[in-house]
Amino acid sequence: MKFEQYNISPLIKQSLDELGFKKPTDIQYKAIPSILKGDDVLAIAQTGTGKTAAFAIPVLHILHQRDRYNTRHQVKCLVMVPTRELAIQIAEVFVKLSKHTNLTILGLYGGVEQAPQIKKLEKGVDVLIATPGRMFDLVSQRHIDLTRVDILVLDEADHMLDLGFIKDIRDVMRYLPSRHQTLFFSATINEEIKDLAYSIVKNPIRIQISPKDPVSKNVSHAVAYVEMDDKRFFLERLIKEFPEKKILVFVRTKVRAERVFAAMERVGIQTLTMHGGKEQDDRLKVMNEFKKGNTKILIATDVSARGIDIEGIDYVVNYDLPDVPENYVHRIGRTGRGVQKGQAISFCSTEEKPLLDQIQQYMDKDIRVMTIDKTAYIETITFTEETPNDNWQLLLDEAEQEDAKRKKKKKK
Ligand code: ADP
Ligand code: MG
């Protein structure tokens, strides 16, 4: 079925057409009708499969339908997200999809001045996409009225319901009218969080695409055993072998991010860093710079693990393994988005093996091991201009073929 045949406003269809969205993705196909019906929905689908539009399309249709001549802009839909960059990104999707309607959208997040945000709120906002901190500040200052919100969306829902945020979510619910619709979206979920979601809403419709494998089918991923002190040589080597590729490198802490940045700088590689220790202005600049591709390497902490949708990321490198197992799935899901293919490689040191075990346990399968033979390993850490320059290419090709074989086997 194509979007053309959907019973949604032609004004939204026009935007879909402009975005080049012709057919719904699996999750959109399944979630849109339920949301239009007014059901509460718990939707789980892999990274990069179009979850944003899966809630944005029906939400915008409902709001537009309710009041076509919408003159009173009040917050009727609240989308809660864990990071500032996600608030910006998801607001952009809403803006594009609502372009031909007269609905107003605002992405709200901390680290920037409140005054311009307050001005926009005063003018009237229909859909608010917000990180909790700034939103509560403005609620308590009475700049935001949540009493008309009858659609609540939790994107990255498992994370939003997790310890750090659950209190915020319960606080939000206290403001909402008793009749409201709640939508949970994520690529990962566990039993505990599922129970929590069910404790918030009565009978959500549960939609899950490919429940057996949380990793996107467009991502081929492998792990290489690399010792802590050797990691920078391997990264250097990888970047120098693929100067044209856009690479997102994940590290454990902001200090590590700056350290890897400095190590790369010393060997003439220009990179960007992204972490919670940076000013919001810088964060914005870095994301734009990486999006445009002027600098092709971004070194980030888990603040960028979830949701970020940047076109053309060829590789994800887990320079350090994530200590939260589901973040493995989210991190490697920054590549292979939409119909694109991507590759991910994790450097695992001896001391990180327990983390690797945790991740494999979480996914209930083993990650393919990329075997680097001794000579290649030594060559890499003693890397000079003369060393043969196709080590990674060979390893990555091998990993991809192996992955493809595995998937074929599984299909049979
Ligand atoms: P998720 O939240 O599932 O990780 P996103 O909502 O960020 O994924 O979407 C991933 C990418 O897929 C985006 O670049 C988006 O523009 C694209 N996309 C979403 N829906 C469609 C569609 N129906 N047709 C083509 N591309 C789509
Ligand atoms: Mg998403």
Short mmCIF file of C-alpha atoms and ligand atoms in Angstrom, two decimals:
data_model
loop_
_atom_site.label_atom_id
_atom_site.label_comp_id
_atom_site.label_asym_id
_atom_site.label_seq_id
_atom_site.Cartn_x
_atom_site.Cartn_y
_atom_site.Cartn_z
CA MET A 1 0.00 0.00 0.00
CA LYS A 2 1.20 3.47 -0.85
CA PHE A 3 0.76 6.63 1.20
CA GLU A 4 -1.45 7.90 -1.64
CA GLN A 5 -4.09 5.37 -0.65
CA TYR A 6 -4.08 6.34 3.02
CA ASN A 7 -7.00 8.06 4.55
CA ILE A 8 -4.92 11.01 5.73
CA SER A 9 -5.07 14.67 4.89
CA PRO A 10 -3.90 15.54 1.36
CA LEU A 11 -1.83 18.30 2.94
CA ILE A 12 0.23 15.72 4.80
CA LYS A 13 0.39 13.52 1.71
CA GLN A 14 1.84 16.45 -0.16
CA SER A 15 4.65 16.69 2.40
CA LEU A 16 5.27 12.95 2.23
CA ASP A 17 5.59 13.29 -1.50
CA GLU A 18 8.05 16.16 -1.13
CA LEU A 19 10.11 14.07 1.28
CA GLY A 20 10.12 11.24 -1.24
CA PHE A 21 8.25 8.90 1.11
CA LYS A 22 6.10 6.77 -1.20
CA LYS A 23 5.44 3.61 0.76
CA PRO A 24 5.19 3.20 4.51
CA THR A 25 7.90 1.17 6.22
CA ASP A 26 6.80 -1.92 8.18
CA ILE A 27 6.44 -0.08 11.45
CA GLN A 28 4.58 2.77 9.79
CA TYR A 29 2.26 0.33 8.05
CA LYS A 30 1.41 -1.32 11.34
CA ALA A 31 1.39 1.62 13.73
CA ILE A 32 -0.40 4.34 11.75
CA PRO A 33 -3.90 2.73 11.68
CA SER A 34 -3.83 1.95 15.43
CA ILE A 35 -2.75 5.47 16.31
CA LEU A 36 -5.40 6.96 14.04
CA LYS A 37 -7.98 4.83 15.87
CA GLY A 38 -6.91 6.38 19.15
CA ASP A 39 -5.26 3.31 20.64
CA ASP A 40 -2.35 3.42 23.05
CA VAL A 41 0.58 1.85 21.26
CA LEU A 42 3.84 0.23 22.33
CA ALA A 43 5.88 0.01 19.13
CA ILE A 44 9.23 -1.72 18.85
CA ALA A 45 11.12 -1.68 15.58
CA GLN A 46 14.79 -1.70 14.64
CA THR A 47 16.95 1.37 14.32
CA GLY A 48 16.50 3.41 11.16
CA THR A 49 13.11 1.98 10.20
CA GLY A 50 11.16 5.23 10.27
CA LYS A 51 9.65 5.29 13.74
CA THR A 52 9.53 9.09 13.83
CA ALA A 53 7.17 9.34 10.88
CA ALA A 54 5.24 6.35 12.24
CA PHE A 55 3.99 8.57 15.05
CA ALA A 56 4.32 12.00 13.41
CA ILE A 57 2.07 11.22 10.44
CA PRO A 58 -0.98 10.03 12.42
CA VAL A 59 -0.49 12.64 15.18
CA LEU A 60 -0.46 15.46 12.65
CA HIS A 61 -3.44 14.03 10.86
CA ILE A 62 -5.44 13.76 14.10
CA LEU A 63 -4.61 17.31 15.15
CA HIS A 64 -5.26 18.73 11.71
CA GLN A 65 -8.53 16.88 11.35
CA ARG A 66 -9.75 18.01 14.73
CA ASP A 67 -9.47 21.64 13.92
CA ARG A 68 -8.67 22.46 10.32
CA TYR A 69 -8.91 26.15 10.90
CA ASN A 70 -6.86 25.72 14.06
CA THR A 71 -6.76 29.17 15.46
CA ARG A 72 -6.00 28.29 19.07
CA HIS A 73 -2.53 26.89 19.16
CA GLN A 74 -2.26 24.97 22.41
CA VAL A 75 0.05 22.09 23.18
CA LYS A 76 -2.02 19.04 22.24
CA CYS A 77 0.78 16.62 21.58
CA LEU A 78 3.91 16.30 23.69
CA VAL A 79 6.81 14.22 22.42
CA MET A 80 9.42 13.50 25.07
CA VAL A 81 12.94 12.64 24.04
CA PRO A 82 16.17 12.05 25.96
CA THR A 83 18.60 14.41 24.22
CA ARG A 84 18.71 17.93 22.81
CA GLU A 85 19.83 16.77 19.39
CA LEU A 86 16.86 14.44 19.21
CA ALA A 87 14.46 17.24 20.16
CA ILE A 88 15.85 19.27 17.26
CA GLN A 89 15.80 16.37 14.81
CA ILE A 90 12.30 15.19 15.60
CA ALA A 91 10.93 18.73 15.54
CA GLU A 92 12.41 19.02 12.05
CA VAL A 93 10.52 15.95 10.90
CA PHE A 94 7.27 17.34 12.35
CA VAL A 95 7.92 20.70 10.69
CA LYS A 96 8.44 19.07 7.30
CA LEU A 97 5.39 16.87 7.58
CA SER A 98 3.13 19.68 8.78
CA LYS A 99 4.42 22.26 6.31
CA HIS A 100 1.11 22.62 4.46
CA THR A 101 -1.10 22.57 7.53
CA ASN A 102 -1.34 25.41 9.99
CA LEU A 103 -0.12 23.39 12.92
CA THR A 104 2.81 24.84 14.83
CA ILE A 105 5.76 22.83 16.10
CA LEU A 106 8.44 23.60 18.67
CA GLY A 107 11.56 21.69 19.66
CA LEU A 108 12.41 22.61 23.24
CA TYR A 109 15.66 21.81 25.01
CA GLY A 110 18.12 23.11 27.55
CA GLY A 111 21.51 24.73 27.28
CA VAL A 112 20.20 27.72 25.34
CA GLU A 113 18.40 30.89 26.41
CA GLN A 114 14.82 30.55 27.54
CA ALA A 115 13.56 33.91 26.28
CA PRO A 116 13.23 33.02 22.58
CA GLN A 117 11.57 29.74 23.53
CA ILE A 118 9.08 31.54 25.76
CA LYS A 119 8.25 33.90 22.92
CA LYS A 120 7.47 31.00 20.63
CA LEU A 121 5.37 29.33 23.30
CA GLU A 122 3.39 32.52 23.75
CA LYS A 123 2.61 32.64 20.06
CA GLY A 124 1.12 29.17 20.43
CA VAL A 125 2.44 25.67 19.82
CA ASP A 126 0.46 22.56 18.84
CA VAL A 127 3.18 19.94 19.00
CA LEU A 128 5.95 20.25 21.56
CA ILE A 129 9.03 18.05 21.27
CA ALA A 130 10.99 18.39 24.47
CA THR A 131 13.72 17.13 26.73
CA PRO A 132 12.42 16.87 30.32
CA GLY A 133 14.67 19.38 32.10
CA ARG A 134 13.87 22.51 30.16
CA MET A 135 10.25 21.52 29.78
CA PHE A 136 9.72 21.27 33.53
CA ASP A 137 11.45 24.59 34.09
CA LEU A 138 8.99 26.23 31.74
CA VAL A 139 6.02 24.32 33.13
CA SER A 140 6.84 25.49 36.64
CA GLN A 141 7.22 29.05 35.38
CA ARG A 142 3.78 28.62 33.79
CA HIS A 143 4.99 29.16 30.27
CA ILE A 144 3.77 25.73 29.25
CA ASP A 145 0.28 24.45 29.87
CA LEU A 146 0.08 20.68 29.61
CA THR A 147 -3.58 20.37 30.52
CA ARG A 148 -4.65 20.11 26.86
CA VAL A 149 -2.13 17.45 25.91
CA ASP A 150 -4.11 14.44 24.85
CA ILE A 151 -1.36 12.68 22.92
CA LEU A 152 1.84 11.83 24.77
CA VAL A 153 4.69 10.25 22.81
CA LEU A 154 7.75 8.74 24.46
CA ASP A 155 10.44 8.26 21.86
CA GLU A 156 13.32 6.02 22.96
CA ALA A 157 10.63 4.87 25.37
CA ASP A 158 12.68 2.27 27.25
CA HIS A 159 15.21 4.95 28.08
CA MET A 160 12.55 7.51 28.99
CA LEU A 161 10.96 5.03 31.37
CA ASP A 162 14.31 4.12 32.84
CA LEU A 163 15.38 5.22 36.29
CA GLY A 164 16.60 8.68 35.37
CA PHE A 165 13.39 9.76 33.68
CA ILE A 166 10.50 7.77 35.12
CA LYS A 167 9.75 10.31 37.80
CA ASP A 168 9.56 13.04 35.15
CA ILE A 169 7.16 10.99 33.09
CA ARG A 170 4.90 10.36 36.05
CA ASP A 171 4.98 14.08 36.79
CA VAL A 172 3.95 14.88 33.25
CA MET A 173 1.06 12.45 33.44
CA ARG A 174 -0.33 14.30 36.41
CA TYR A 175 -0.92 17.36 34.27
CA LEU A 176 -2.60 15.60 31.36
CA PRO A 177 -6.35 15.29 30.94
CA SER A 178 -7.58 11.90 32.13
CA ARG A 179 -8.49 10.84 28.60
CA HIS A 180 -5.32 10.81 26.58
CA GLN A 181 -3.45 8.62 24.16
CA THR A 182 0.05 7.35 24.96
CA LEU A 183 2.53 6.15 22.36
CA PHE A 184 5.79 4.38 23.18
CA PHE A 185 8.44 3.94 20.50
CA SER A 186 11.86 2.33 20.68
CA ALA A 187 14.23 -0.13 19.07
CA THR A 188 14.81 -1.92 22.37
CA ILE A 189 12.67 -2.93 25.30
CA ASN A 190 12.97 -5.30 28.22
CA GLU A 191 10.43 -7.02 30.44
CA GLU A 192 10.79 -4.61 33.31
CA ILE A 193 10.27 -1.58 31.12
CA LYS A 194 7.39 -3.29 29.38
CA ASP A 195 5.71 -3.79 32.75
CA LEU A 196 6.32 -0.17 33.57
CA ALA A 197 4.76 0.93 30.28
CA TYR A 198 1.75 -1.28 31.00
CA SER A 199 1.44 0.28 34.44
CA ILE A 200 1.08 3.69 32.83
CA VAL A 201 -1.50 2.73 30.21
CA LYS A 202 -4.24 0.15 30.34
CA ASN A 203 -4.21 -1.95 27.22
CA PRO A 204 -1.69 -0.74 24.73
CA ILE A 205 -1.59 -2.35 21.32
CA ARG A 206 1.79 -3.99 21.07
CA ILE A 207 3.50 -3.84 17.71
CA GLN A 208 6.88 -5.44 17.32
CA ILE A 209 8.79 -5.85 14.07
CA SER A 210 11.34 -8.71 13.95
CA PRO A 211 11.37 -9.31 17.69
CA LYS A 212 14.16 -11.91 17.41
CA ASP A 213 16.84 -9.52 16.23
CA PRO A 214 17.05 -5.98 17.54
CA VAL A 215 19.90 -5.14 15.14
CA SER A 216 18.86 -3.57 11.88
CA LYS A 217 19.24 -5.96 8.95
CA ASN A 218 21.15 -3.25 7.08
CA VAL A 219 24.01 -3.26 9.56
CA SER A 220 26.74 -5.85 9.41
CA HIS A 221 28.72 -5.85 12.61
CA ALA A 222 31.74 -7.57 14.09
CA VAL A 223 34.12 -7.36 17.01
CA ALA A 224 37.91 -7.23 16.89
CA TYR A 225 40.10 -7.94 19.89
CA VAL A 226 42.28 -4.89 20.31
CA GLU A 227 44.08 -3.98 23.52
CA MET A 228 43.30 -0.66 25.16
CA ASP A 229 46.64 0.97 24.38
CA ASP A 230 46.57 -0.19 20.77
CA LYS A 231 43.11 1.12 19.93
CA ARG A 232 44.29 4.46 18.65
CA PHE A 233 46.58 2.80 16.11
CA PHE A 234 43.72 0.71 14.82
CA LEU A 235 41.48 3.72 14.54
CA GLU A 236 44.17 5.71 12.78
CA ARG A 237 44.71 2.87 10.38
CA LEU A 238 41.01 2.52 9.65
CA ILE A 239 40.55 6.23 9.01
CA LYS A 240 43.62 6.45 6.80
CA GLU A 241 42.52 3.46 4.81
CA PHE A 242 39.10 4.99 4.18
CA PRO A 243 39.65 8.74 3.88
CA GLU A 244 36.33 9.20 2.06
CA LYS A 245 34.15 7.46 4.62
CA LYS A 246 32.00 9.09 7.24
CA ILE A 247 32.77 7.42 10.55
CA LEU A 248 31.09 7.74 13.93
CA VAL A 249 33.34 6.64 16.77
CA PHE A 250 31.87 5.89 20.19
CA VAL A 251 33.89 6.16 23.39
CA ARG A 252 32.95 5.65 27.01
CA THR A 253 33.46 9.12 28.50
CA LYS A 254 33.88 12.73 27.49
CA VAL A 255 37.48 12.66 28.72
CA ARG A 256 38.14 9.70 26.43
CA ALA A 257 36.51 11.58 23.55
CA GLU A 258 38.90 14.49 23.93
CA ARG A 259 41.82 12.11 24.34
CA VAL A 260 41.07 10.25 21.14
CA PHE A 261 40.56 13.60 19.42
CA ALA A 262 44.06 14.66 20.52
CA ALA A 263 45.60 11.34 19.52
CA MET A 264 44.11 11.64 16.04
CA GLU A 265 45.20 15.24 15.76
CA ARG A 266 48.77 14.19 16.49
CA VAL A 267 48.74 11.91 13.48
CA GLY A 268 47.18 14.53 11.23
CA ILE A 269 43.56 13.36 11.38
CA GLN A 270 40.93 16.01 11.87
CA THR A 271 37.96 14.94 13.96
CA LEU A 272 35.04 16.43 15.89
CA THR A 273 33.87 15.55 19.38
CA MET A 274 30.38 15.38 20.78
CA HIS A 275 29.54 14.89 24.45
CA GLY A 276 27.61 16.30 27.37
CA GLY A 277 30.51 18.45 28.53
CA LYS A 278 30.21 20.80 25.56
CA GLU A 279 28.27 24.04 25.32
CA GLN A 280 25.04 23.67 23.38
CA ASP A 281 26.28 26.09 20.71
CA ASP A 282 29.25 23.83 20.10
CA ARG A 283 27.06 20.74 20.05
CA LEU A 284 24.92 22.29 17.33
CA LYS A 285 27.93 23.35 15.30
CA VAL A 286 29.52 19.92 15.56
CA MET A 287 26.38 18.13 14.45
CA ASN A 288 25.97 20.44 11.46
CA GLU A 289 29.59 20.09 10.52
CA PHE A 290 29.37 16.31 10.63
CA LYS A 291 26.07 16.30 8.75
CA LYS A 292 27.55 18.40 5.98
CA GLY A 293 30.53 16.09 5.93
CA ASN A 294 33.20 18.79 6.08
CA THR A 295 34.74 16.74 8.84
CA LYS A 296 34.15 13.07 8.34
CA ILE A 297 35.00 11.68 11.76
CA LEU A 298 32.91 12.29 14.86
CA ILE A 299 33.99 10.99 18.25
CA ALA A 300 31.00 10.80 20.55
CA THR A 301 29.79 9.46 23.86
CA ASP A 302 26.47 7.68 24.32
CA VAL A 303 24.72 11.05 24.20
CA SER A 304 24.64 10.37 20.45
CA ALA A 305 23.88 6.66 20.69
CA ARG A 306 20.13 6.93 20.34
CA GLY A 307 17.93 8.23 17.60
CA ILE A 308 20.36 10.41 15.69
CA ASP A 309 19.61 10.19 11.98
CA ILE A 310 22.52 11.42 9.89
CA GLU A 311 22.69 10.45 6.29
CA GLY A 312 25.71 8.67 4.95
CA ILE A 313 27.44 7.36 8.07
CA ASP A 314 29.41 4.48 6.55
CA TYR A 315 30.95 3.03 9.68
CA VAL A 316 30.31 3.00 13.37
CA VAL A 317 33.33 2.18 15.48
CA ASN A 318 32.87 1.20 19.09
CA TYR A 319 36.25 2.38 20.22
CA ASP A 320 35.10 1.40 23.70
CA LEU A 321 32.31 -1.07 24.29
CA PRO A 322 29.18 0.46 25.78
CA ASP A 323 28.56 -0.42 29.42
CA VAL A 324 24.80 -0.42 28.89
CA PRO A 325 24.21 -3.45 26.63
CA GLU A 326 21.23 -2.06 24.68
CA ASN A 327 23.36 0.90 23.67
CA TYR A 328 25.31 -1.48 21.46
CA VAL A 329 22.19 -1.86 19.34
CA HIS A 330 21.51 1.88 19.35
CA ARG A 331 25.09 2.86 18.56
CA ILE A 332 25.50 0.55 15.59
CA GLY A 333 22.06 1.65 14.44
CA ARG A 334 23.46 5.09 13.54
CA THR A 335 24.57 3.48 10.29
CA GLY A 336 22.45 1.45 7.87
CA ARG A 337 19.47 3.78 8.06
CA GLY A 338 16.47 3.63 5.77
CA VAL A 339 17.57 1.59 2.74
CA GLN A 340 21.26 2.31 3.23
CA LYS A 341 23.75 -0.34 4.31
CA GLY A 342 26.28 0.14 7.07
CA GLN A 343 29.06 -1.57 8.92
CA ALA A 344 30.05 -1.51 12.54
CA ILE A 345 33.18 -2.69 14.26
CA SER A 346 33.84 -2.90 17.98
CA PHE A 347 37.25 -2.84 19.60
CA CYS A 348 37.21 -5.13 22.59
CA SER A 349 40.15 -5.21 24.99
CA THR A 350 40.82 -8.00 27.47
CA GLU A 351 39.30 -6.02 30.31
CA GLU A 352 36.18 -5.34 28.25
CA LYS A 353 35.35 -8.99 27.63
CA PRO A 354 32.75 -9.06 30.41
CA LEU A 355 30.97 -6.17 28.65
CA LEU A 356 31.05 -8.09 25.40
CA ASP A 357 29.50 -11.07 27.16
CA GLN A 358 26.75 -8.86 28.54
CA ILE A 359 25.99 -7.47 25.11
CA GLN A 360 25.85 -10.91 23.54
CA GLN A 361 23.65 -12.15 26.32
CA TYR A 362 21.36 -9.19 25.84
CA MET A 363 21.07 -9.87 22.11
CA ASP A 364 20.93 -13.59 22.70
CA LYS A 365 23.54 -14.18 20.02
CA ASP A 366 27.25 -13.96 19.44
CA ILE A 367 28.83 -11.14 17.55
CA ARG A 368 31.09 -12.28 14.74
CA VAL A 369 34.75 -12.05 15.62
CA MET A 370 37.06 -10.41 13.13
CA THR A 371 40.33 -12.25 13.47
CA ILE A 372 43.32 -10.05 13.06
CA ASP A 373 46.36 -12.24 12.66
CA LYS A 374 49.50 -11.47 14.59
CA THR A 375 51.42 -9.94 11.70
CA ALA A 376 48.56 -7.64 10.79
CA TYR A 377 48.18 -6.64 14.44
CA ILE A 378 51.85 -5.77 14.79
CA GLU A 379 51.83 -4.02 11.43
CA THR A 380 48.98 -1.90 12.61
CA ILE A 381 50.53 -0.75 15.83
CA THR A 382 53.80 -0.04 14.08
CA PHE A 383 51.94 1.48 11.16
CA THR A 384 54.01 3.52 8.71
CA GLU A 385 53.31 4.89 5.26
CA GLU A 386 54.92 1.76 3.78
CA THR A 387 52.66 -0.75 5.46
CA PRO A 388 50.23 -2.37 3.00
CA ASN A 389 47.08 -0.36 3.03
CA ASP A 390 44.21 -2.75 2.63
CA ASN A 391 44.04 -4.60 5.91
CA TRP A 392 40.74 -3.19 7.03
CA GLN A 393 39.23 -3.52 3.60
CA LEU A 394 39.97 -7.24 3.67
CA LEU A 395 38.65 -7.67 7.18
CA LEU A 396 35.50 -5.70 6.55
CA ASP A 397 34.77 -7.51 3.29
CA GLU A 398 35.21 -10.79 5.05
CA ALA A 399 32.91 -9.73 7.87
CA GLU A 400 30.25 -8.59 5.47
CA GLN A 401 30.33 -11.79 3.44
CA GLU A 402 30.19 -13.85 6.59
CA ASP A 403 27.22 -11.83 7.81
CA ALA A 404 25.40 -12.23 4.51
CA LYS A 405 26.01 -15.99 4.61
CA ARG A 406 24.62 -16.20 8.13
CA LYS A 407 21.51 -14.27 7.21
CA LYS A 408 20.92 -16.48 4.17
CA LYS A 409 21.27 -19.58 6.30
CA LYS A 410 18.77 -18.23 8.79
CA LYS A 411 16.23 -17.54 6.06
CA LYS A 412 16.37 -21.19 4.95
P1 ADP B 1 14.07 5.29 13.64
O1 ADP B 1 13.44 6.28 14.57
O2 ADP B 1 13.22 4.07 13.41
O3 ADP B 1 15.47 4.92 14.00
P2 ADP B 1 13.90 7.46 11.73
O4 ADP B 1 12.50 7.85 12.01
O5 ADP B 1 14.98 8.34 12.24
O6 ADP B 1 14.18 5.96 12.20
O7 ADP B 1 14.03 7.29 10.14
C1 ADP B 1 15.17 6.76 9.52
C2 ADP B 1 15.29 7.28 8.10
O8 ADP B 1 14.29 6.72 7.25
C3 ADP B 1 15.11 8.79 8.03
O9 ADP B 1 16.18 9.36 7.30
C4 ADP B 1 13.80 8.98 7.32
O10 ADP B 1 13.80 10.15 6.54
C5 ADP B 1 13.66 7.72 6.47
N1 ADP B 1 12.25 7.31 6.24
C6 ADP B 1 11.29 7.20 7.18
N2 ADP B 1 10.12 6.76 6.64
C7 ADP B 1 10.36 6.57 5.33
C8 ADP B 1 9.54 6.12 4.22
N3 ADP B 1 8.27 5.74 4.39
N4 ADP B 1 10.11 6.07 2.99
C9 ADP B 1 11.41 6.41 2.83
N5 ADP B 1 12.24 6.84 3.82
C10 ADP B 1 11.72 6.92 5.06
MG MG B 2 14.01 7.19 16.32
#
